[in-house]
Short mmCIF file of C-alpha atoms in Angstrom, two decimals:
data_model
loop_
_atom_site.label_atom_id
_atom_site.label_comp_id
_atom_site.label_asym_id
_atom_site.label_seq_id
_atom_site.Cartn_x
_atom_site.Cartn_y
_atom_site.Cartn_z
CA MET Z 1 91.51 -91.38 -72.30
CA LEU Z 2 90.31 -91.18 -68.42
CA VAL Z 3 87.30 -93.06 -68.36
CA THR Z 4 86.70 -92.36 -65.20
CA HIS Z 5 86.20 -88.60 -65.64
CA GLN Z 6 83.41 -86.78 -67.56
CA ALA Z 7 84.93 -86.07 -71.19
CA ILE Z 8 83.83 -84.14 -74.40
CA LEU Z 9 84.92 -85.11 -77.27
CA VAL Z 10 86.25 -83.22 -80.11
CA LEU Z 11 85.98 -84.69 -83.67
CA ASP Z 12 89.08 -83.35 -85.44
CA PHE Z 13 88.33 -81.79 -89.25
CA GLY Z 14 91.54 -80.41 -89.24
CA SER Z 15 91.99 -77.37 -88.18
CA GLN Z 16 94.76 -75.70 -86.42
CA TYR Z 17 92.83 -74.21 -83.71
CA THR Z 18 90.88 -78.05 -82.41
CA GLN Z 19 93.57 -77.92 -79.49
CA LEU Z 20 92.31 -74.94 -78.35
CA ILE Z 21 88.81 -75.98 -77.96
CA ALA Z 22 90.30 -78.64 -75.60
CA ARG Z 23 91.90 -76.49 -74.07
CA ARG Z 24 89.11 -74.32 -73.23
CA LEU Z 25 87.11 -76.94 -71.80
CA ARG Z 26 89.73 -78.33 -69.81
CA GLU Z 27 89.95 -74.50 -68.11
CA SER Z 28 86.08 -75.47 -66.72
CA SER Z 29 87.99 -78.78 -65.56
CA VAL Z 30 85.82 -80.56 -67.90
CA TYR Z 31 88.03 -83.36 -69.70
CA SER Z 32 87.99 -83.28 -73.33
CA GLU Z 33 90.28 -85.40 -75.62
CA ILE Z 34 90.45 -85.06 -79.60
CA VAL Z 35 89.46 -88.15 -82.28
CA PRO Z 36 89.29 -88.10 -85.49
CA PHE Z 37 86.46 -86.90 -87.43
CA THR Z 38 85.71 -90.86 -88.71
CA THR Z 39 84.83 -91.99 -85.34
CA SER Z 40 81.68 -93.51 -85.46
CA ALA Z 41 78.44 -92.67 -83.37
CA ALA Z 42 78.62 -96.17 -81.77
CA ASP Z 43 81.80 -96.05 -80.79
CA ILE Z 44 81.21 -92.58 -78.82
CA ARG Z 45 78.08 -94.24 -77.18
CA ALA Z 46 80.75 -97.16 -75.87
CA ARG Z 47 82.75 -94.60 -74.74
CA ARG Z 48 79.32 -92.75 -72.59
CA VAL Z 49 80.46 -89.39 -73.14
CA ALA Z 50 79.15 -86.24 -71.95
CA GLY Z 51 79.05 -84.72 -75.28
CA VAL Z 52 80.41 -83.91 -78.46
CA ILE Z 53 82.14 -80.85 -80.46
CA LEU Z 54 82.46 -80.97 -84.32
CA SER Z 55 86.74 -78.67 -85.09
CA GLY Z 56 86.44 -76.23 -87.36
CA GLY Z 57 88.54 -77.21 -90.94
CA PRO Z 58 90.24 -76.03 -93.72
CA ALA Z 59 87.99 -77.56 -96.37
CA SER Z 60 84.32 -76.81 -97.98
CA LEU Z 61 81.81 -78.94 -98.42
CA SER Z 62 81.80 -78.45 -101.73
CA ASP Z 63 85.20 -80.20 -102.52
CA ALA Z 64 85.05 -83.46 -103.63
CA GLY Z 65 86.16 -85.84 -100.76
CA ALA Z 66 84.95 -83.38 -97.99
CA PRO Z 67 85.47 -84.85 -94.55
CA ARG Z 68 82.21 -85.68 -93.22
CA CYS Z 69 81.40 -87.73 -89.83
CA ASP Z 70 78.78 -90.15 -88.95
CA PRO Z 71 75.26 -88.41 -89.57
CA GLU Z 72 74.33 -91.28 -86.55
CA ILE Z 73 75.94 -88.66 -84.19
CA PHE Z 74 73.19 -86.47 -84.50
CA SER Z 75 70.41 -88.89 -83.45
CA SER Z 76 73.03 -90.75 -80.79
CA GLY Z 77 71.22 -88.83 -78.05
CA VAL Z 78 74.40 -86.96 -76.99
CA PRO Z 79 75.36 -83.29 -77.42
CA VAL Z 80 76.47 -82.08 -80.35
CA LEU Z 81 78.11 -78.60 -80.68
CA GLY Z 82 79.66 -77.61 -84.30
CA ILE Z 83 82.01 -74.96 -84.55
CA CYS Z 84 82.70 -73.14 -88.05
CA TYR Z 85 83.48 -76.09 -90.79
CA GLY Z 86 81.64 -78.37 -87.91
CA MET Z 87 78.41 -76.79 -88.58
CA GLN Z 88 78.31 -76.49 -91.94
CA ALA Z 89 78.89 -80.53 -91.91
CA MET Z 90 76.06 -80.84 -89.17
CA THR Z 91 73.65 -78.84 -91.39
CA ALA Z 92 74.90 -80.97 -94.74
CA ALA Z 93 73.91 -83.65 -92.74
CA LEU Z 94 70.64 -82.71 -91.07
CA GLY Z 95 69.21 -81.81 -94.77
CA GLY Z 96 70.06 -77.34 -94.08
CA SER Z 97 71.53 -75.55 -97.02
CA VAL Z 98 75.69 -74.76 -97.50
CA GLY Z 99 77.21 -72.74 -99.66
CA ARG Z 100 79.43 -70.12 -101.17
CA ALA Z 101 79.77 -66.79 -98.94
CA PRO Z 102 79.72 -63.94 -100.68
CA GLU Z 103 82.19 -62.31 -99.40
CA ARG Z 104 84.51 -64.73 -97.43
CA GLU Z 105 84.80 -63.21 -93.87
CA TYR Z 106 88.15 -64.23 -91.84
CA GLY Z 107 89.50 -62.16 -88.70
CA HIS Z 108 87.36 -60.11 -86.60
CA ALA Z 109 83.50 -59.87 -86.99
CA THR Z 110 80.63 -58.83 -84.77
CA VAL Z 111 77.65 -61.27 -84.16
CA GLU Z 112 74.24 -60.13 -82.86
CA ILE Z 113 72.58 -62.74 -80.50
CA ARG Z 114 69.01 -63.41 -81.70
CA GLY Z 115 68.17 -65.95 -79.08
CA ARG Z 116 69.58 -66.71 -75.45
CA GLY Z 117 68.64 -70.60 -74.08
CA ASP Z 118 71.52 -72.50 -72.39
CA LEU Z 119 74.37 -71.99 -75.08
CA PHE Z 120 74.28 -68.17 -74.81
CA ASP Z 121 73.20 -67.87 -71.05
CA GLY Z 122 74.94 -64.68 -69.56
CA VAL Z 123 76.69 -63.71 -73.14
CA PRO Z 124 75.97 -59.64 -74.37
CA ASP Z 125 73.71 -59.09 -77.25
CA ALA Z 126 76.73 -58.57 -79.39
CA ILE Z 127 79.81 -59.48 -78.85
CA GLU Z 128 83.03 -59.34 -81.15
CA VAL Z 129 83.98 -62.60 -82.64
CA TRP Z 130 87.01 -64.67 -84.68
CA ALA Z 131 85.45 -65.86 -87.83
CA SER Z 132 87.30 -68.03 -90.60
CA HIS Z 133 85.13 -69.17 -93.36
CA GLY Z 134 84.17 -69.02 -96.85
CA ASP Z 135 81.04 -71.38 -96.78
CA VAL Z 136 77.80 -69.65 -94.43
CA VAL Z 137 74.55 -71.85 -94.26
CA GLY Z 138 71.98 -70.35 -95.82
CA GLU Z 139 69.31 -72.39 -94.05
CA ALA Z 140 69.69 -74.01 -91.17
CA PRO Z 141 67.45 -78.18 -90.85
CA SER Z 142 64.23 -78.34 -90.06
CA GLY Z 143 63.89 -77.51 -86.34
CA PHE Z 144 67.10 -75.46 -85.76
CA ASP Z 145 66.53 -72.24 -83.95
CA VAL Z 146 68.62 -69.20 -85.63
CA LEU Z 147 70.14 -67.87 -82.67
CA ALA Z 148 72.95 -65.48 -83.86
CA THR Z 149 73.56 -63.69 -87.37
CA SER Z 150 76.49 -61.48 -88.96
CA ALA Z 151 76.66 -59.32 -91.41
CA ASN Z 152 77.74 -61.85 -93.84
CA ALA Z 153 76.03 -64.93 -92.00
CA PRO Z 154 72.44 -65.30 -92.52
CA VAL Z 155 72.95 -67.80 -89.77
CA ALA Z 156 75.92 -67.00 -87.80
CA GLY Z 157 74.52 -69.51 -84.74
CA MET Z 158 71.60 -71.88 -84.33
CA ALA Z 159 70.55 -74.74 -81.74
CA ASP Z 160 67.64 -77.60 -81.83
CA PRO Z 161 67.41 -78.12 -78.06
CA ALA Z 162 65.02 -80.59 -77.99
CA ARG Z 163 68.41 -82.85 -79.86
CA ARG Z 164 70.23 -81.58 -77.96
CA LEU Z 165 72.39 -80.09 -81.09
CA TYR Z 166 73.84 -76.68 -81.46
CA ALA Z 167 76.07 -74.96 -83.95
CA LEU Z 168 78.33 -71.83 -84.44
CA LEU Z 169 80.09 -70.21 -87.49
CA PHE Z 170 82.13 -68.53 -85.42
CA HIS Z 171 85.24 -69.46 -83.44
CA PRO Z 172 84.40 -69.57 -79.19
CA GLU Z 173 87.79 -71.19 -79.12
CA VAL Z 174 89.84 -68.51 -80.08
CA ALA Z 175 91.14 -65.79 -77.31
CA HIS Z 176 89.75 -63.22 -80.06
CA THR Z 177 86.52 -64.39 -79.40
CA GLU Z 178 84.37 -62.20 -76.63
CA HIS Z 179 83.09 -64.63 -74.01
CA GLY Z 180 84.07 -67.52 -76.18
CA ALA Z 181 85.46 -69.11 -73.38
CA ARG Z 182 81.79 -68.79 -71.66
CA ILE Z 183 80.20 -69.95 -74.45
CA LEU Z 184 82.05 -73.72 -74.55
CA ALA Z 185 81.59 -73.31 -70.51
CA ASN Z 186 77.95 -73.07 -71.15
CA PHE Z 187 77.76 -76.29 -73.68
CA ALA Z 188 79.82 -77.79 -70.87
CA THR Z 189 77.69 -77.48 -68.20
CA GLY Z 190 74.61 -76.28 -69.08
CA VAL Z 191 73.92 -78.32 -71.98
CA CYS Z 192 75.89 -81.16 -71.59
CA GLY Z 193 75.52 -81.36 -67.55
CA CYS Z 194 79.28 -80.99 -66.58
CA THR Z 195 80.28 -80.68 -63.14
CA GLY Z 196 83.64 -80.11 -63.44
CA ASP Z 197 85.57 -83.06 -62.22
CA TRP Z 198 88.80 -82.74 -63.87
CA THR Z 199 91.81 -81.70 -61.72
CA MET Z 200 95.60 -81.81 -61.71
CA ALA Z 201 95.22 -82.87 -58.40
CA SER Z 202 93.52 -86.09 -59.13
CA PHE Z 203 96.17 -86.50 -62.59
CA VAL Z 204 98.83 -86.91 -59.94
CA ASP Z 205 97.59 -90.09 -58.49
CA GLU Z 206 96.16 -91.40 -61.85
CA ALA Z 207 99.24 -90.52 -63.65
CA THR Z 208 101.44 -92.38 -60.67
CA THR Z 209 99.01 -95.38 -60.98
CA ARG Z 210 99.28 -95.69 -64.92
CA ILE Z 211 103.43 -95.00 -64.98
CA ARG Z 212 103.23 -97.83 -61.93
CA GLN Z 213 101.18 -100.14 -64.01
CA GLN Z 214 102.74 -99.82 -67.47
CA VAL Z 215 106.91 -99.76 -65.99
CA GLY Z 216 105.58 -102.83 -63.74
CA ASP Z 217 107.51 -104.60 -60.50
CA ASP Z 218 110.86 -104.39 -62.26
CA GLY Z 219 111.45 -102.30 -65.33
CA ARG Z 220 114.07 -99.05 -65.04
CA VAL Z 221 113.20 -95.80 -66.66
CA VAL Z 222 115.65 -93.48 -68.08
CA CYS Z 223 114.58 -90.05 -68.84
CA GLY Z 224 116.46 -87.32 -71.09
CA LEU Z 225 116.05 -84.33 -68.70
CA SER Z 226 115.78 -81.26 -71.33
CA GLY Z 227 116.18 -78.51 -67.59
CA GLY Z 228 112.67 -77.14 -69.14
CA VAL Z 229 109.17 -77.74 -67.05
CA ASP Z 230 107.84 -80.78 -69.10
CA SER Z 231 110.86 -82.87 -69.19
CA THR Z 232 111.23 -81.85 -64.92
CA VAL Z 233 108.08 -82.76 -64.41
CA ALA Z 234 107.87 -85.69 -66.44
CA ALA Z 235 110.23 -86.68 -64.34
CA LEU Z 236 108.80 -86.03 -61.05
CA LEU Z 237 105.81 -87.90 -61.61
CA VAL Z 238 107.56 -91.16 -63.06
CA HIS Z 239 110.38 -90.76 -59.87
CA ARG Z 240 107.29 -90.54 -57.74
CA ALA Z 241 106.10 -93.89 -59.17
CA VAL Z 242 109.35 -96.17 -59.51
CA GLY Z 243 111.65 -94.24 -57.61
CA ASP Z 244 115.09 -95.24 -57.67
CA ARG Z 245 114.45 -97.70 -60.65
CA LEU Z 246 114.56 -94.44 -62.53
CA LYS Z 247 117.39 -92.29 -64.28
CA CYS Z 248 117.72 -88.93 -65.92
CA ILE Z 249 120.09 -88.14 -68.34
CA PHE Z 250 121.09 -84.36 -68.99
CA VAL Z 251 123.14 -83.81 -71.99
CA ASP Z 252 124.91 -80.36 -72.68
CA ASN Z 253 125.00 -79.98 -76.16
CA GLY Z 254 126.26 -76.16 -76.53
CA LEU Z 255 122.59 -74.69 -77.71
CA LEU Z 256 121.63 -73.58 -73.98
CA ARG Z 257 121.60 -70.25 -72.67
CA LEU Z 258 123.88 -68.13 -70.73
CA ASN Z 259 125.20 -70.54 -67.56
CA GLU Z 260 122.65 -72.97 -68.24
CA ALA Z 261 124.01 -76.67 -68.10
CA ALA Z 262 125.21 -75.27 -64.27
CA GLN Z 263 122.10 -74.23 -63.38
CA VAL Z 264 120.66 -77.46 -64.33
CA GLU Z 265 122.76 -79.53 -62.27
CA GLU Z 266 122.41 -77.37 -59.33
CA ARG Z 267 118.28 -77.50 -59.20
CA PHE Z 268 118.05 -81.15 -60.59
CA SER Z 269 120.59 -82.87 -57.85
CA ASN Z 270 120.72 -80.58 -54.83
CA ARG Z 271 117.05 -78.85 -54.76
CA MET Z 272 115.06 -81.74 -56.32
CA TYR Z 273 117.15 -84.78 -55.78
CA LEU Z 274 116.69 -86.49 -58.53
CA PRO Z 275 118.86 -89.21 -59.46
CA LEU Z 276 120.82 -87.28 -62.98
CA VAL Z 277 123.49 -87.63 -65.13
CA CYS Z 278 125.24 -84.80 -67.07
CA GLU Z 279 126.84 -85.81 -70.43
CA ASP Z 280 129.36 -82.26 -71.71
CA ALA Z 281 128.53 -83.24 -75.48
CA SER Z 282 128.72 -79.52 -76.33
CA THR Z 283 131.97 -79.80 -78.76
CA ARG Z 284 130.33 -82.26 -80.77
CA PHE Z 285 126.79 -80.97 -81.47
CA VAL Z 286 128.68 -77.66 -82.16
CA ALA Z 287 130.86 -79.45 -84.81
CA ALA Z 288 128.09 -81.54 -86.31
CA LEU Z 289 126.60 -78.37 -87.18
CA ALA Z 290 129.89 -76.31 -88.93
CA GLY Z 291 128.74 -75.20 -92.50
CA VAL Z 292 125.05 -75.73 -92.09
CA ARG Z 293 122.14 -73.48 -92.96
CA ASP Z 294 118.89 -75.19 -93.28
CA PRO Z 295 117.16 -75.13 -90.51
CA GLU Z 296 115.75 -78.29 -91.13
CA ARG Z 297 119.16 -80.09 -91.10
CA LYS Z 298 120.14 -78.18 -88.20
CA ARG Z 299 117.11 -79.74 -86.25
CA LYS Z 300 117.89 -83.48 -87.98
CA ILE Z 301 121.45 -83.13 -86.72
CA ILE Z 302 120.67 -82.01 -83.42
CA GLY Z 303 118.17 -85.06 -82.99
CA ALA Z 304 120.39 -87.64 -84.43
CA THR Z 305 123.28 -86.49 -82.53
CA PHE Z 306 121.26 -85.84 -78.97
CA ILE Z 307 119.91 -90.14 -80.15
CA ASP Z 308 123.83 -91.05 -80.37
CA VAL Z 309 124.79 -89.51 -77.43
CA PHE Z 310 121.91 -90.43 -75.18
CA GLU Z 311 122.67 -93.64 -76.41
CA ALA Z 312 125.78 -94.26 -75.14
CA VAL Z 313 125.07 -92.68 -71.65
CA ALA Z 314 121.96 -95.17 -71.05
CA SER Z 315 123.94 -97.92 -72.76
CA ARG Z 316 127.08 -97.01 -70.25
CA LEU Z 317 124.43 -97.00 -67.24
CA GLY Z 318 123.36 -100.01 -67.66
CA GLY Z 319 120.35 -101.60 -69.63
CA PHE Z 320 116.84 -99.54 -69.30
CA ASP Z 321 113.27 -100.63 -70.35
CA PHE Z 322 111.60 -97.69 -70.45
CA LEU Z 323 112.17 -93.76 -72.13
CA ALA Z 324 110.25 -91.18 -70.39
CA GLN Z 325 109.42 -87.96 -72.10
CA GLY Z 326 107.98 -84.96 -71.41
CA THR Z 327 105.74 -84.97 -74.15
CA LEU Z 328 103.16 -82.50 -74.72
CA TYR Z 329 99.74 -82.70 -76.41
CA PRO Z 330 100.41 -80.09 -78.66
CA ASP Z 331 104.22 -81.87 -79.11
CA VAL Z 332 101.73 -84.36 -80.80
CA ILE Z 333 99.70 -81.95 -82.52
CA GLU Z 334 102.57 -80.47 -84.43
CA SER Z 335 104.58 -82.69 -85.02
CA VAL Z 336 102.59 -85.78 -86.41
CA SER Z 337 98.66 -85.83 -87.69
CA VAL Z 338 97.46 -88.53 -85.48
CA VAL Z 339 94.00 -87.48 -84.42
CA GLY Z 340 93.33 -86.28 -87.68
CA PRO Z 341 94.25 -83.98 -90.62
CA SER Z 342 95.57 -81.42 -88.71
CA ALA Z 343 98.78 -79.76 -90.48
CA ALA Z 344 102.19 -80.52 -89.30
CA ILE Z 345 104.46 -77.67 -88.02
CA LYS Z 346 107.09 -78.95 -85.92
CA SER Z 347 109.74 -81.36 -86.62
CA HIS Z 348 111.75 -80.66 -83.71
CA HIS Z 349 110.34 -82.65 -80.91
CA ASN Z 350 110.93 -86.25 -79.95
CA VAL Z 351 107.29 -87.55 -81.34
CA GLY Z 352 107.69 -90.36 -84.16
CA GLY Z 353 111.28 -90.03 -83.96
CA LEU Z 354 113.02 -92.46 -82.04
CA PRO Z 355 114.99 -95.16 -83.86
CA GLU Z 356 113.72 -98.79 -83.23
CA ARG Z 357 117.04 -99.68 -82.19
CA LEU Z 358 116.76 -98.16 -78.55
CA ARG Z 359 114.28 -100.75 -78.42
CA PHE Z 360 112.61 -98.32 -75.32
CA SER Z 361 109.07 -98.20 -74.58
CA LEU Z 362 107.81 -95.01 -74.00
CA VAL Z 363 106.12 -93.75 -71.06
CA GLU Z 364 105.35 -89.90 -71.87
CA PRO Z 365 102.89 -89.31 -68.58
CA LEU Z 366 101.98 -85.65 -70.26
CA ARG Z 367 101.09 -86.32 -73.27
CA GLU Z 368 97.68 -85.63 -72.82
CA LEU Z 369 97.96 -81.52 -71.38
CA PHE Z 370 98.85 -78.37 -72.38
CA LYS Z 371 101.39 -76.45 -71.28
CA ASP Z 372 99.44 -74.18 -68.45
CA GLU Z 373 98.45 -77.97 -66.70
CA VAL Z 374 102.19 -78.85 -66.43
CA ARG Z 375 102.31 -76.00 -64.63
CA GLN Z 376 99.86 -76.55 -62.00
CA LEU Z 377 101.22 -80.35 -62.15
CA GLY Z 378 104.22 -78.81 -60.96
CA ARG Z 379 103.19 -76.47 -58.78
CA GLU Z 380 101.12 -80.03 -57.35
CA LEU Z 381 104.37 -81.73 -57.27
CA GLY Z 382 105.51 -79.02 -54.96
CA VAL Z 383 108.33 -77.21 -57.56
CA ASP Z 384 108.51 -73.29 -56.92
CA ASP Z 385 106.97 -71.24 -58.74
CA GLU Z 386 110.36 -69.57 -60.02
CA PHE Z 387 111.40 -72.39 -61.87
CA VAL Z 388 107.60 -73.48 -62.70
CA TRP Z 389 106.96 -70.36 -64.91
CA ARG Z 390 109.54 -70.08 -66.40
CA GLN Z 391 109.69 -69.68 -70.24
CA PRO Z 392 109.29 -72.28 -72.95
CA PHE Z 393 113.15 -72.87 -74.41
CA PRO Z 394 113.21 -74.97 -78.11
CA GLY Z 395 114.24 -78.34 -78.12
CA PRO Z 396 116.89 -77.12 -80.52
CA GLY Z 397 118.60 -74.60 -78.44
CA LEU Z 398 119.97 -71.45 -79.32
CA ALA Z 399 120.25 -73.03 -82.85
CA VAL Z 400 117.19 -71.99 -84.00
CA ARG Z 401 117.82 -68.69 -82.73
CA ILE Z 402 120.57 -68.07 -84.75
CA VAL Z 403 119.19 -67.94 -88.89
CA GLY Z 404 122.25 -69.37 -90.39
CA GLU Z 405 125.44 -70.78 -89.63
CA VAL Z 406 125.72 -71.85 -86.02
CA THR Z 407 129.81 -71.17 -84.79
CA PRO Z 408 131.21 -70.99 -81.55
CA GLU Z 409 131.91 -66.89 -81.89
CA ARG Z 410 127.65 -66.46 -82.81
CA LEU Z 411 126.57 -68.29 -79.99
CA ASP Z 412 128.74 -66.27 -77.80
CA LEU Z 413 127.04 -63.21 -79.12
CA LEU Z 414 123.93 -64.99 -78.83
CA ARG Z 415 124.10 -65.76 -75.02
CA ARG Z 416 124.99 -62.61 -73.97
CA ALA Z 417 122.35 -61.23 -75.69
CA ASP Z 418 119.98 -63.18 -74.59
CA ALA Z 419 121.08 -62.68 -71.43
CA VAL Z 420 120.18 -59.21 -71.11
CA VAL Z 421 117.11 -59.76 -72.64
CA ALA Z 422 116.12 -62.08 -69.38
CA ASP Z 423 117.17 -60.15 -67.07
CA GLU Z 424 115.46 -56.89 -68.35
CA ILE Z 425 112.13 -58.43 -68.53
CA ARG Z 426 112.62 -59.52 -65.20
CA ARG Z 427 114.10 -56.51 -63.71
CA ALA Z 428 110.54 -54.93 -65.35
CA GLY Z 429 107.92 -57.33 -63.39
CA LEU Z 430 106.83 -59.08 -67.24
CA TYR Z 431 108.56 -62.25 -66.87
CA ARG Z 432 105.66 -64.01 -65.86
CA ARG Z 433 103.70 -62.35 -68.08
CA LEU Z 434 105.14 -63.20 -71.05
CA TRP Z 435 104.86 -66.61 -72.89
CA GLN Z 436 108.69 -66.18 -74.33
CA ALA Z 437 110.60 -63.49 -74.94
CA PHE Z 438 114.67 -63.81 -76.35
CA ALA Z 439 117.04 -62.45 -78.81
CA VAL Z 440 117.99 -63.46 -82.30
CA LEU Z 441 120.96 -63.46 -84.10
CA LEU Z 442 120.22 -62.20 -87.86
CA PRO Z 443 122.52 -62.96 -90.63
CA VAL Z 444 122.62 -59.26 -91.03
CA ARG Z 445 125.31 -57.18 -90.80
CA SER Z 446 124.79 -53.54 -91.26
CA VAL Z 447 127.09 -50.49 -90.77
CA GLY Z 448 127.03 -48.21 -87.10
CA VAL Z 449 129.00 -45.64 -85.70
CA MET Z 450 130.57 -46.49 -81.93
CA GLY Z 451 131.97 -43.46 -80.39
CA ASP Z 452 134.42 -42.16 -83.56
CA GLU Z 453 134.51 -45.73 -86.00
CA ARG Z 454 132.34 -46.79 -88.24
CA THR Z 455 131.50 -50.13 -87.58
CA TYR Z 456 129.93 -53.15 -89.59
CA GLU Z 457 128.89 -55.70 -87.17
CA HIS Z 458 125.97 -58.13 -86.33
CA THR Z 459 121.97 -57.60 -85.99
CA ILE Z 460 119.57 -58.71 -82.93
CA ALA Z 461 116.47 -59.17 -83.05
CA ILE Z 462 114.25 -59.07 -79.69
CA ARG Z 463 110.77 -61.82 -79.84
CA ALA Z 464 108.52 -61.13 -77.16
CA VAL Z 465 105.06 -62.91 -77.35
CA GLU Z 466 101.80 -63.49 -75.38
CA SER Z 467 99.93 -66.36 -75.75
CA ARG Z 468 97.90 -69.01 -73.31
CA ASP Z 469 99.25 -71.79 -74.70
CA GLY Z 470 101.85 -71.47 -77.77
CA MET Z 471 98.98 -72.24 -79.89
CA THR Z 472 98.36 -68.57 -81.16
CA ALA Z 473 100.56 -65.56 -79.68
CA ASP Z 474 100.27 -62.36 -80.37
CA TRP Z 475 103.45 -59.75 -80.53
CA ALA Z 476 103.96 -58.28 -76.41
CA ARG Z 477 103.20 -54.33 -76.37
CA LEU Z 478 106.56 -53.69 -74.54
CA PRO Z 479 107.36 -50.56 -73.01
CA HIS Z 480 109.44 -47.96 -75.47
CA ASP Z 481 112.20 -47.37 -71.68
CA LEU Z 482 112.02 -51.04 -71.50
CA LEU Z 483 113.01 -51.93 -75.30
CA ALA Z 484 115.79 -48.90 -75.46
CA ALA Z 485 116.94 -50.03 -72.18
CA MET Z 486 117.19 -53.56 -73.47
CA SER Z 487 119.01 -52.41 -77.07
CA SER Z 488 121.29 -50.29 -75.50
CA ARG Z 489 122.61 -52.68 -73.17
CA ILE Z 490 123.14 -55.06 -75.83
CA VAL Z 491 125.01 -53.01 -77.71
CA ASN Z 492 127.05 -51.53 -75.07
CA GLU Z 493 127.55 -54.91 -73.20
CA VAL Z 494 128.04 -57.58 -76.59
CA ARG Z 495 130.63 -56.83 -78.48
CA GLY Z 496 129.88 -57.42 -81.87
CA ILE Z 497 126.76 -56.30 -81.83
CA ASN Z 498 125.17 -52.74 -83.39
CA ARG Z 499 122.21 -53.21 -84.49
CA VAL Z 500 119.13 -54.22 -82.58
CA VAL Z 501 115.64 -54.57 -83.81
CA TYR Z 502 112.15 -55.61 -82.73
CA ASP Z 503 109.75 -58.42 -84.16
CA ILE Z 504 105.97 -57.25 -84.11
CA SER Z 505 104.86 -60.70 -85.75
CA SER Z 506 101.67 -62.74 -84.39
CA LYS Z 507 101.22 -66.17 -84.48
CA PRO Z 508 99.66 -67.33 -87.07
CA PRO Z 509 100.74 -66.04 -89.84
CA SER Z 510 104.14 -66.09 -87.92
CA THR Z 511 105.24 -68.44 -86.06
CA ILE Z 512 106.66 -67.91 -81.85
CA GLU Z 513 110.56 -69.04 -83.39
CA TRP Z 514 112.46 -67.65 -86.23
CA GLU Z 515 113.67 -71.39 -87.45
#
């Protein structure tokens, strides 16, 4: 934790939205950190934080072993905001009543604001919110005022300003909640007194100092460059800290987009001047994936092969003490449950997956940052906007955008179709607005007619989503003319494709990638 900054701790009760709370606070330049719900009041006092937020969670207080925080947190003098399950935990700890809701409230709901104060300053009398709860607060604890209600929740918001305790039954951190960011900012500034002293400009100097302290005067660092924003910004920070004691390795795994390997080499060697070694292992990776259809096996094979190739190249270049990675906060949260009971979703990041034989100490300067913060950091480091706003690309590459077996022929089809999607999205001026837009090759062939001939060829799905940080996403309402242009070009330019479909699924319940 950056102890030089005002900070708000988020106690994680397992909600998939927990990281969004931290992200929204950082939008107000308030540093936030996610910690386990078991963090004690003594630890919180010792860290001299400005405030505490109790996250939502999937449990019910009526469940055996339902998670509960240290009740002394509520008498510690530190401002506390409970959200959803966090509100219910606060209520139960302070003598209020919590019970099963007559009707579960999930999705959009209307909340009527009955009381003002710091929390709802500048918020309208009625707002649409995102709700997700099966329990409700029947009676607020003694000393609390009811600030908000909804059709299914008599207490949708409450506060005891004297003890600086606040609670909401809905999720202000989710984009679907109107004025949610304002409510969280009100808590951070109006209640906790945060002035917003955490910026990417300050982060550059602090991260550089930390890297120098970790690596020391003689340590050598190797970095695996993927060609994406995350690993690039991490490499630039490490290079700023240790100079020529950094060596970057780019492994061409044969699962990249059209002409990507050549573009990576030109960008990093000639424009960013990073010390780079390129290794073409494309044949090895594709051969290792032959006959494999299960997406989890694909990820494992790609990860293991990458480590073997990377280890061989690093050994050839001489000894290294440290491995730099572009690990982000969502990578940590989604890969392994390290700060609370949040469910793990992804397995294709490098978090926690390095074999002991590599014997590297990890340097992860971006580990506490979200994607858009990394982009801000890239601009601080002088990276051009075109690259900073490059859309995310999965670690296993096109292998998880080919549903089924990965073959050279199927890779060629997908590469060319994906290039059309990217080209048309840029032509339409939508590339930066979209979080991701790409093609997926389905294991489906269908009948078509091209010219006077009957065809039986492959199907491409186009996926385009809008998101603020990748944790939740909504499918993009692309203009029909744009979809028509992409479909027409793919069918006409990519021989072997005769059908194009558009994915209209949001995250949740779907994920952004298909595998």
